[in-house]
PDB file of C-alpha atoms in Angstrom:
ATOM      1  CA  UNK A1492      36.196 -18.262  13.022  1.00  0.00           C
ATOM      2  CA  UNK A1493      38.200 -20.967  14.946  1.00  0.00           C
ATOM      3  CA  UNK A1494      36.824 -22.643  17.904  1.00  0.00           C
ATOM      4  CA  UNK A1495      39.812 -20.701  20.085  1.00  0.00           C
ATOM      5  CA  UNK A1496      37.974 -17.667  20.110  1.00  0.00           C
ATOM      6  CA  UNK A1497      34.286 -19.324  19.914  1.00  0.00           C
ATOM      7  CA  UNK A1498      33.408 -18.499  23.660  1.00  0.00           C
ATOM      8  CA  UNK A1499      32.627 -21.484  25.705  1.00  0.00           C
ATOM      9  CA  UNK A1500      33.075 -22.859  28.874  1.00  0.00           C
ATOM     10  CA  UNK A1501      35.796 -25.725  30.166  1.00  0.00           C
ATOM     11  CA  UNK A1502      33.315 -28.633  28.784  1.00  0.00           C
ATOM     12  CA  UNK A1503      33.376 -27.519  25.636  1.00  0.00           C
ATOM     13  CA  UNK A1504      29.751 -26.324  25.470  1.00  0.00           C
ATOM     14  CA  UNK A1505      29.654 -23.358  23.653  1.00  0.00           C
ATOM     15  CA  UNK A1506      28.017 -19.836  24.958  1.00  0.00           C
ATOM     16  CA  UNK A1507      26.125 -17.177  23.328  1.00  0.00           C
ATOM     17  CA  UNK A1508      27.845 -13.969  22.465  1.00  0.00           C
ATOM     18  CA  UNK A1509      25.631 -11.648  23.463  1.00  0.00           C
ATOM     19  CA  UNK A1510      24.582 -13.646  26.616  1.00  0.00           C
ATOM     20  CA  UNK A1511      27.255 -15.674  28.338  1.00  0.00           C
ATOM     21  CA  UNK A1512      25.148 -17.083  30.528  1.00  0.00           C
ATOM     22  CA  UNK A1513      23.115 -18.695  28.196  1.00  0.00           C
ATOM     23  CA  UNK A1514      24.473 -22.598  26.906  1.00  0.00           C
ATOM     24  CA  UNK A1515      23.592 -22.721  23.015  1.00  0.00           C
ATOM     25  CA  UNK A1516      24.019 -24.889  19.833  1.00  0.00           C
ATOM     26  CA  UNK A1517      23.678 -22.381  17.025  1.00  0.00           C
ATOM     27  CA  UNK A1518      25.423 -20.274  15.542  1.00  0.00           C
ATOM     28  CA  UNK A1519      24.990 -17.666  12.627  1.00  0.00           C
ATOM     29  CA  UNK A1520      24.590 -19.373   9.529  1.00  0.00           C
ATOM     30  CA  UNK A1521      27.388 -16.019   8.285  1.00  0.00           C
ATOM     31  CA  UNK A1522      29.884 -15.610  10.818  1.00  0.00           C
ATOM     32  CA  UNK A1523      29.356 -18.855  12.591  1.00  0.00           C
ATOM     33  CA  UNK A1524      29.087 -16.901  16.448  1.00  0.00           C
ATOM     34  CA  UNK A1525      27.604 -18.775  18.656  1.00  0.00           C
ATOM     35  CA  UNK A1526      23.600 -17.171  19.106  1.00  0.00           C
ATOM     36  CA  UNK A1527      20.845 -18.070  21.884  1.00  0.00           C
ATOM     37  CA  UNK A1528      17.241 -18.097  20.927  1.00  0.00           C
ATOM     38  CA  UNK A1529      16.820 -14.902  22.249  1.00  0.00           C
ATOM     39  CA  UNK A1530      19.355 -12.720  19.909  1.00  0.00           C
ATOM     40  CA  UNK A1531      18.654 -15.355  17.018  1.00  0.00           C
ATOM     41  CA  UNK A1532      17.011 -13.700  13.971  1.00  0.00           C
ATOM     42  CA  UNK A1533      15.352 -16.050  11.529  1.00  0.00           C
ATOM     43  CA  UNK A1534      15.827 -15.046   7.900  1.00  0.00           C
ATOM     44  CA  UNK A1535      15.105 -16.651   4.372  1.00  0.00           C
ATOM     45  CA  UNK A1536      18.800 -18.548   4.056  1.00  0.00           C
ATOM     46  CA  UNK A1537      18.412 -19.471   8.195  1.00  0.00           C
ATOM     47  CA  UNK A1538      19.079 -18.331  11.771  1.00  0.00           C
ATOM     48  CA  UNK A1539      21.820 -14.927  11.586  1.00  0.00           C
ATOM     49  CA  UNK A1540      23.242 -12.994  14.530  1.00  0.00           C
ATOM     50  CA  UNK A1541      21.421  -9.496  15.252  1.00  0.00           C
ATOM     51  CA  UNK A1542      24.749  -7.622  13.508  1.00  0.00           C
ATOM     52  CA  UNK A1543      24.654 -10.214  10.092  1.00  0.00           C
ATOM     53  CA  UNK A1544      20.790  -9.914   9.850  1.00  0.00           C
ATOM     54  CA  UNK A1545      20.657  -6.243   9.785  1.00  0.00           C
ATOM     55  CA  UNK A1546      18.812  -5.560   6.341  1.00  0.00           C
ATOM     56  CA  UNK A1547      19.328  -2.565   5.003  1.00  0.00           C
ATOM     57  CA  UNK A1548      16.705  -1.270   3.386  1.00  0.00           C
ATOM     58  CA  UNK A1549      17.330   1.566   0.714  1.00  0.00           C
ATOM     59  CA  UNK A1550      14.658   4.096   0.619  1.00  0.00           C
ATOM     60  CA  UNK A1551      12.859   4.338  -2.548  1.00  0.00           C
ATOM     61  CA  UNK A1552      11.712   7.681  -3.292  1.00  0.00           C
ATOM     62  CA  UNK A1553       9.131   8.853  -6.261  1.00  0.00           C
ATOM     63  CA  UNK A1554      10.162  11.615  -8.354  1.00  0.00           C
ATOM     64  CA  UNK A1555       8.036  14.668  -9.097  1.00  0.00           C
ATOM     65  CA  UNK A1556       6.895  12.535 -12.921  1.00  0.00           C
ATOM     66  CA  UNK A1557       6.703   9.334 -11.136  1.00  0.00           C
ATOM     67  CA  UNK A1558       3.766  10.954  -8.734  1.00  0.00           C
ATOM     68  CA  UNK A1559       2.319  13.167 -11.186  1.00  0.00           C
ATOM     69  CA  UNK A1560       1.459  10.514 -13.372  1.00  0.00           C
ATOM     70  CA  UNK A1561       0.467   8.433 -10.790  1.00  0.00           C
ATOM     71  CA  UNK A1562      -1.868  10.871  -9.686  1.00  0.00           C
ATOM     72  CA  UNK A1563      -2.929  11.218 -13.483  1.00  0.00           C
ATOM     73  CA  UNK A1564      -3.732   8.379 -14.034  1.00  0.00           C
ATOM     74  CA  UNK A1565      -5.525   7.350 -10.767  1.00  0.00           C
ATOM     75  CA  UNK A1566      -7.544  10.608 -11.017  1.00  0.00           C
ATOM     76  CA  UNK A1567      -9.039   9.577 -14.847  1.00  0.00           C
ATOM     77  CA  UNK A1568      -9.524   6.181 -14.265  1.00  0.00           C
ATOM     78  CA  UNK A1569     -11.777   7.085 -11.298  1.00  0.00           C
ATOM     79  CA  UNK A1570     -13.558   9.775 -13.296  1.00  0.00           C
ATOM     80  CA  UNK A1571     -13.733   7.161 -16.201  1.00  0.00           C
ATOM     81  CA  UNK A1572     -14.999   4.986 -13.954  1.00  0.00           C
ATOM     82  CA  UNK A1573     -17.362   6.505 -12.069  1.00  0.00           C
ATOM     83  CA  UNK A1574     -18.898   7.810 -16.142  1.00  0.00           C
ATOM     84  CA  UNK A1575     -19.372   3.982 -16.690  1.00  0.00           C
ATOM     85  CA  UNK A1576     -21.103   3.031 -13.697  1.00  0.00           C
ATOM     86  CA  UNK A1577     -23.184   5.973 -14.100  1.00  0.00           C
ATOM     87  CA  UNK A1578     -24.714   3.996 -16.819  1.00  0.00           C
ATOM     88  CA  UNK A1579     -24.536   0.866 -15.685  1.00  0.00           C
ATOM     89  CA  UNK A1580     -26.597   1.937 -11.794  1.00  0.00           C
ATOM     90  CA  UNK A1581     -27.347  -2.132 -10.979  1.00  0.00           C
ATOM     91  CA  UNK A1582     -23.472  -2.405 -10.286  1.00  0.00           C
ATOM     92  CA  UNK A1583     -23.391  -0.036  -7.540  1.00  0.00           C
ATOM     93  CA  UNK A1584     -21.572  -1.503  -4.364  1.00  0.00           C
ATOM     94  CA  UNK A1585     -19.457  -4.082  -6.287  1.00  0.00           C
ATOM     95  CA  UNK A1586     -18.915  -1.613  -9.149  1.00  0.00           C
ATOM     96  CA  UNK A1587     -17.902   1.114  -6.716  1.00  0.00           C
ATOM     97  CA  UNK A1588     -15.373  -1.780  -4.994  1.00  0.00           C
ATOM     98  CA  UNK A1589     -14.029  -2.723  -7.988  1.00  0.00           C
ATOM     99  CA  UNK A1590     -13.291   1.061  -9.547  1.00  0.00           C
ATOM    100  CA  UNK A1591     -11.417   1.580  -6.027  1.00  0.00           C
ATOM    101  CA  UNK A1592      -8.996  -1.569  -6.779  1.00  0.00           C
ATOM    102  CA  UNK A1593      -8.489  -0.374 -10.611  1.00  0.00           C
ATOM    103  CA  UNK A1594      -7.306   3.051  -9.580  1.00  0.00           C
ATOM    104  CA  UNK A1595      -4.845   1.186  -6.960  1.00  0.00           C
ATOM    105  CA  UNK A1596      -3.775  -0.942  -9.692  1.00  0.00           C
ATOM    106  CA  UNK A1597      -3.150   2.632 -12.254  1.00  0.00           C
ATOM    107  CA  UNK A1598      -1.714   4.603  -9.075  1.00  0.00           C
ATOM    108  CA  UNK A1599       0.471   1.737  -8.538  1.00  0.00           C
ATOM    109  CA  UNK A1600       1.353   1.618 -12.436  1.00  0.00           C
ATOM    110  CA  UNK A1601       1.814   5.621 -12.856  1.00  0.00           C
ATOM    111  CA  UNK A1602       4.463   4.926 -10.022  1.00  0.00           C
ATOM    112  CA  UNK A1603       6.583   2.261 -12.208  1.00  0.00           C
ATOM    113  CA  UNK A1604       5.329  -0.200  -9.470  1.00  0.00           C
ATOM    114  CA  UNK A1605       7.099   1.046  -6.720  1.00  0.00           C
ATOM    115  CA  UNK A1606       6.045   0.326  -3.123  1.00  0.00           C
ATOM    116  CA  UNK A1607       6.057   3.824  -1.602  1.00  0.00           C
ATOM    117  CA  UNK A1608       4.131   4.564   1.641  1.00  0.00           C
ATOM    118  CA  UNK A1609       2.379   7.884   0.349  1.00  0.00           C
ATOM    119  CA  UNK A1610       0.852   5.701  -2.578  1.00  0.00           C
ATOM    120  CA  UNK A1611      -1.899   4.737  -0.089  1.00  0.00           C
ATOM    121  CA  UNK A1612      -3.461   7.528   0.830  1.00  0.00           C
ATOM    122  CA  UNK A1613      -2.894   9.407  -2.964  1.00  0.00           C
ATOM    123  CA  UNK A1614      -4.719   6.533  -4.188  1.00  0.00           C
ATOM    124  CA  UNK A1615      -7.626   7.054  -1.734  1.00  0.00           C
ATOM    125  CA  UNK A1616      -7.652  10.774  -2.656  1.00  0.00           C
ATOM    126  CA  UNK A1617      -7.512   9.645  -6.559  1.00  0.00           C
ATOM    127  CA  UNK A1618     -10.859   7.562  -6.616  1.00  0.00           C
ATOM    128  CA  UNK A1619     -12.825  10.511  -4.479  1.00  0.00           C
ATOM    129  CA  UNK A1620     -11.362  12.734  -6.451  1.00  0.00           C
ATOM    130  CA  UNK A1621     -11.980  10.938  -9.609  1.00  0.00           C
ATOM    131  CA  UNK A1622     -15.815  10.489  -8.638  1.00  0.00           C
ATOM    132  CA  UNK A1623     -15.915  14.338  -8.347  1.00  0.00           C
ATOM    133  CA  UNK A1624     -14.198  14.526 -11.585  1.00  0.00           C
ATOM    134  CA  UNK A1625     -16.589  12.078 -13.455  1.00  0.00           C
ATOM    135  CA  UNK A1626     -20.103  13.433 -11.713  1.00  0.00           C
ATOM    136  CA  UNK A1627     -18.706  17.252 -12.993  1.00  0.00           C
ATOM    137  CA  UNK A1628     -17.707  16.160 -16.153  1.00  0.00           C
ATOM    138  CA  UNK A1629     -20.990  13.911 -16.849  1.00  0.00           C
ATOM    139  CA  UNK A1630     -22.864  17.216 -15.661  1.00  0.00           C
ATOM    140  CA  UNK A1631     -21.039  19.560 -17.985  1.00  0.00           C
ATOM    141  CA  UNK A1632     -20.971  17.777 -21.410  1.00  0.00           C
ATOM    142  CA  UNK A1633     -25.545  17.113 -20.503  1.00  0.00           C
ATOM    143  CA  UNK A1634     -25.403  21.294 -20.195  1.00  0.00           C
ATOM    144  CA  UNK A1635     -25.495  21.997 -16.850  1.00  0.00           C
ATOM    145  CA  UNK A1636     -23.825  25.615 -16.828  1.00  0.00           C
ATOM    146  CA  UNK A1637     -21.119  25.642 -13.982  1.00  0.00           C
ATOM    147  CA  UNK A1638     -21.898  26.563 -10.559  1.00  0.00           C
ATOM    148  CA  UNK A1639     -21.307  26.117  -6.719  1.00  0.00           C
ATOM    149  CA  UNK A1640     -24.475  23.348  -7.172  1.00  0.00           C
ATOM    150  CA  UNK A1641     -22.264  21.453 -10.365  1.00  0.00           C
ATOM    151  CA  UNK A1642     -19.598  20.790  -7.491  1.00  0.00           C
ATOM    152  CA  UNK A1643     -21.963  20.207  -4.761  1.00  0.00           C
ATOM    153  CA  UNK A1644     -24.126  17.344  -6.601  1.00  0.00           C
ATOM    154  CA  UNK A1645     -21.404  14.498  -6.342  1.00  0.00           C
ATOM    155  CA  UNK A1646     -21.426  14.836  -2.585  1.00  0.00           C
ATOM    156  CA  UNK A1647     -25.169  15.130  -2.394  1.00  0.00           C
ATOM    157  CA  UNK A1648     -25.049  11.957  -4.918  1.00  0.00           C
ATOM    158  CA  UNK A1649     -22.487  10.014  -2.185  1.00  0.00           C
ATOM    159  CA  UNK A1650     -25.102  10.139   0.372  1.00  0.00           C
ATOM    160  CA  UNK A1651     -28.287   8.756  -1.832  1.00  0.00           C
ATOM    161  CA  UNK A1652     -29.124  11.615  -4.329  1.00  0.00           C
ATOM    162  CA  UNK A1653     -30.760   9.979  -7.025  1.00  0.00           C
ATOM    163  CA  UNK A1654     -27.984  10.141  -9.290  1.00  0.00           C
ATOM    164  CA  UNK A1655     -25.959   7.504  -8.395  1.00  0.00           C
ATOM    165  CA  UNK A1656     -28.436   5.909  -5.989  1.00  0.00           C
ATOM    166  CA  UNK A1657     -25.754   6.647  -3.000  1.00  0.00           C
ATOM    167  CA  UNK A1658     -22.320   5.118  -3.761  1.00  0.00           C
ATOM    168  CA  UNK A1659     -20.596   5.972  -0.202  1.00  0.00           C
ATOM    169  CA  UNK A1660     -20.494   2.373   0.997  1.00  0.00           C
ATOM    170  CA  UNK A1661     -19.071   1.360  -2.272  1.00  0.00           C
ATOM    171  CA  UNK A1662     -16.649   3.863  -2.726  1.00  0.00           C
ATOM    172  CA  UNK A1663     -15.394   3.365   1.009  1.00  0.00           C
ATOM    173  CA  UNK A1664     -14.782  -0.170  -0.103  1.00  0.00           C
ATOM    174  CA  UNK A1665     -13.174   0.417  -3.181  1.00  0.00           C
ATOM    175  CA  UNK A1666     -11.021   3.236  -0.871  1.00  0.00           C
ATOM    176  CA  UNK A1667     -10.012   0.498   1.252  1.00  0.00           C
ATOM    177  CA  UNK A1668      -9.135  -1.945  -1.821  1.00  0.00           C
ATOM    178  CA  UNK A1669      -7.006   1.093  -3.005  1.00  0.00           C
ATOM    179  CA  UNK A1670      -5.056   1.401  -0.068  1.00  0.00           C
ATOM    180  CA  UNK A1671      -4.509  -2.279   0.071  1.00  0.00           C
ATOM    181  CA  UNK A1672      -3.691  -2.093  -3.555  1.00  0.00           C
ATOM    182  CA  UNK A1673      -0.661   0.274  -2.901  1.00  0.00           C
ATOM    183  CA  UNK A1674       0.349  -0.542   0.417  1.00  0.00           C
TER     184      UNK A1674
END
């Protein structure tokens, strides 16, 4: 841009674009308009105009395999999981916080890595569903025959059974650490 259509008043001091009331010194580090604080937009390569800093952000979308092995594998590390710390009870909390960040980290992974809003909450639903998976599948290969009480023990184990010594408060950490995870 020249300075002859830079707007500015008979001193020479320049005025903001968007606000000719308004004396400034900057200007878009693009186009080179003259900006006020108030319409400046600080990026990483400096201070742009609102129309140069508009980013525009392309939508990333999952397809169907993407999620459904993202589910997959968030849904049999948490069953894995949860058969390991069946065996090892003294972990319990921390164990239970950990398992939630590992199936974050394989949600995230069954995705290719991509930061997708409904991640999150699949990765929540993934380690609770992965405990229910893991307590039912323990049950089944020691010969419990299946029933209404087969599904019914993991939630009866969440809230102190003696199975698992009550792993809610460790599984809502680890369901927070999941979110995080793929947020």
């Amino acid at each position: 841009m020249t300075s002859a259509t830079l707007p500015s008043d008979e001193s020479g001091t320049l005025r903001c674009a968007r606000h000719p009331n308004t004396e400034t010194v900057l200007r878009c580090g693009r186009c080179e308009t003259p900006i006020c604080p108030r319409c400046m937009i600080g990026t990483p390569v400096g201070a742009r105009c609102p129309t140069c800093a508009q980013v525009k952000r392309f939508s990333i979308l999952l397809k169907p395999a993407e999620l459904a092995r993202a589910i997959g594998y968030g849904i049999g590390v948490g069953a894995i999981g949860t058969v390991i710390l069946t065996f090892i009870p003294f972990l319990g909390l921390i164990g239970y916080a950990v398992l939630g960040f590992v199936v974050g980290e394989a949600v995230s992974v069954g995705a290719n890595r991509k930061r997708v809003r409904e991640l999150a909450p699949i990765a929540v639903a993934c380690l609770f569903v992965g405990f229910e998976v893991g307590i039912v599948g323990l049950l089944g290969v020691r010969g419990v025959p299946f029933s209404i009480e087969l599904v019914l023990t993991p939630i009866r184990a969440l809230f102190g059974g003696s199975l698992l010594q009550g792993p809610l408060i460790g599984l809502l950490i680890g369901a927070l650490l999941a979110w995080m995870r793929t947020r």
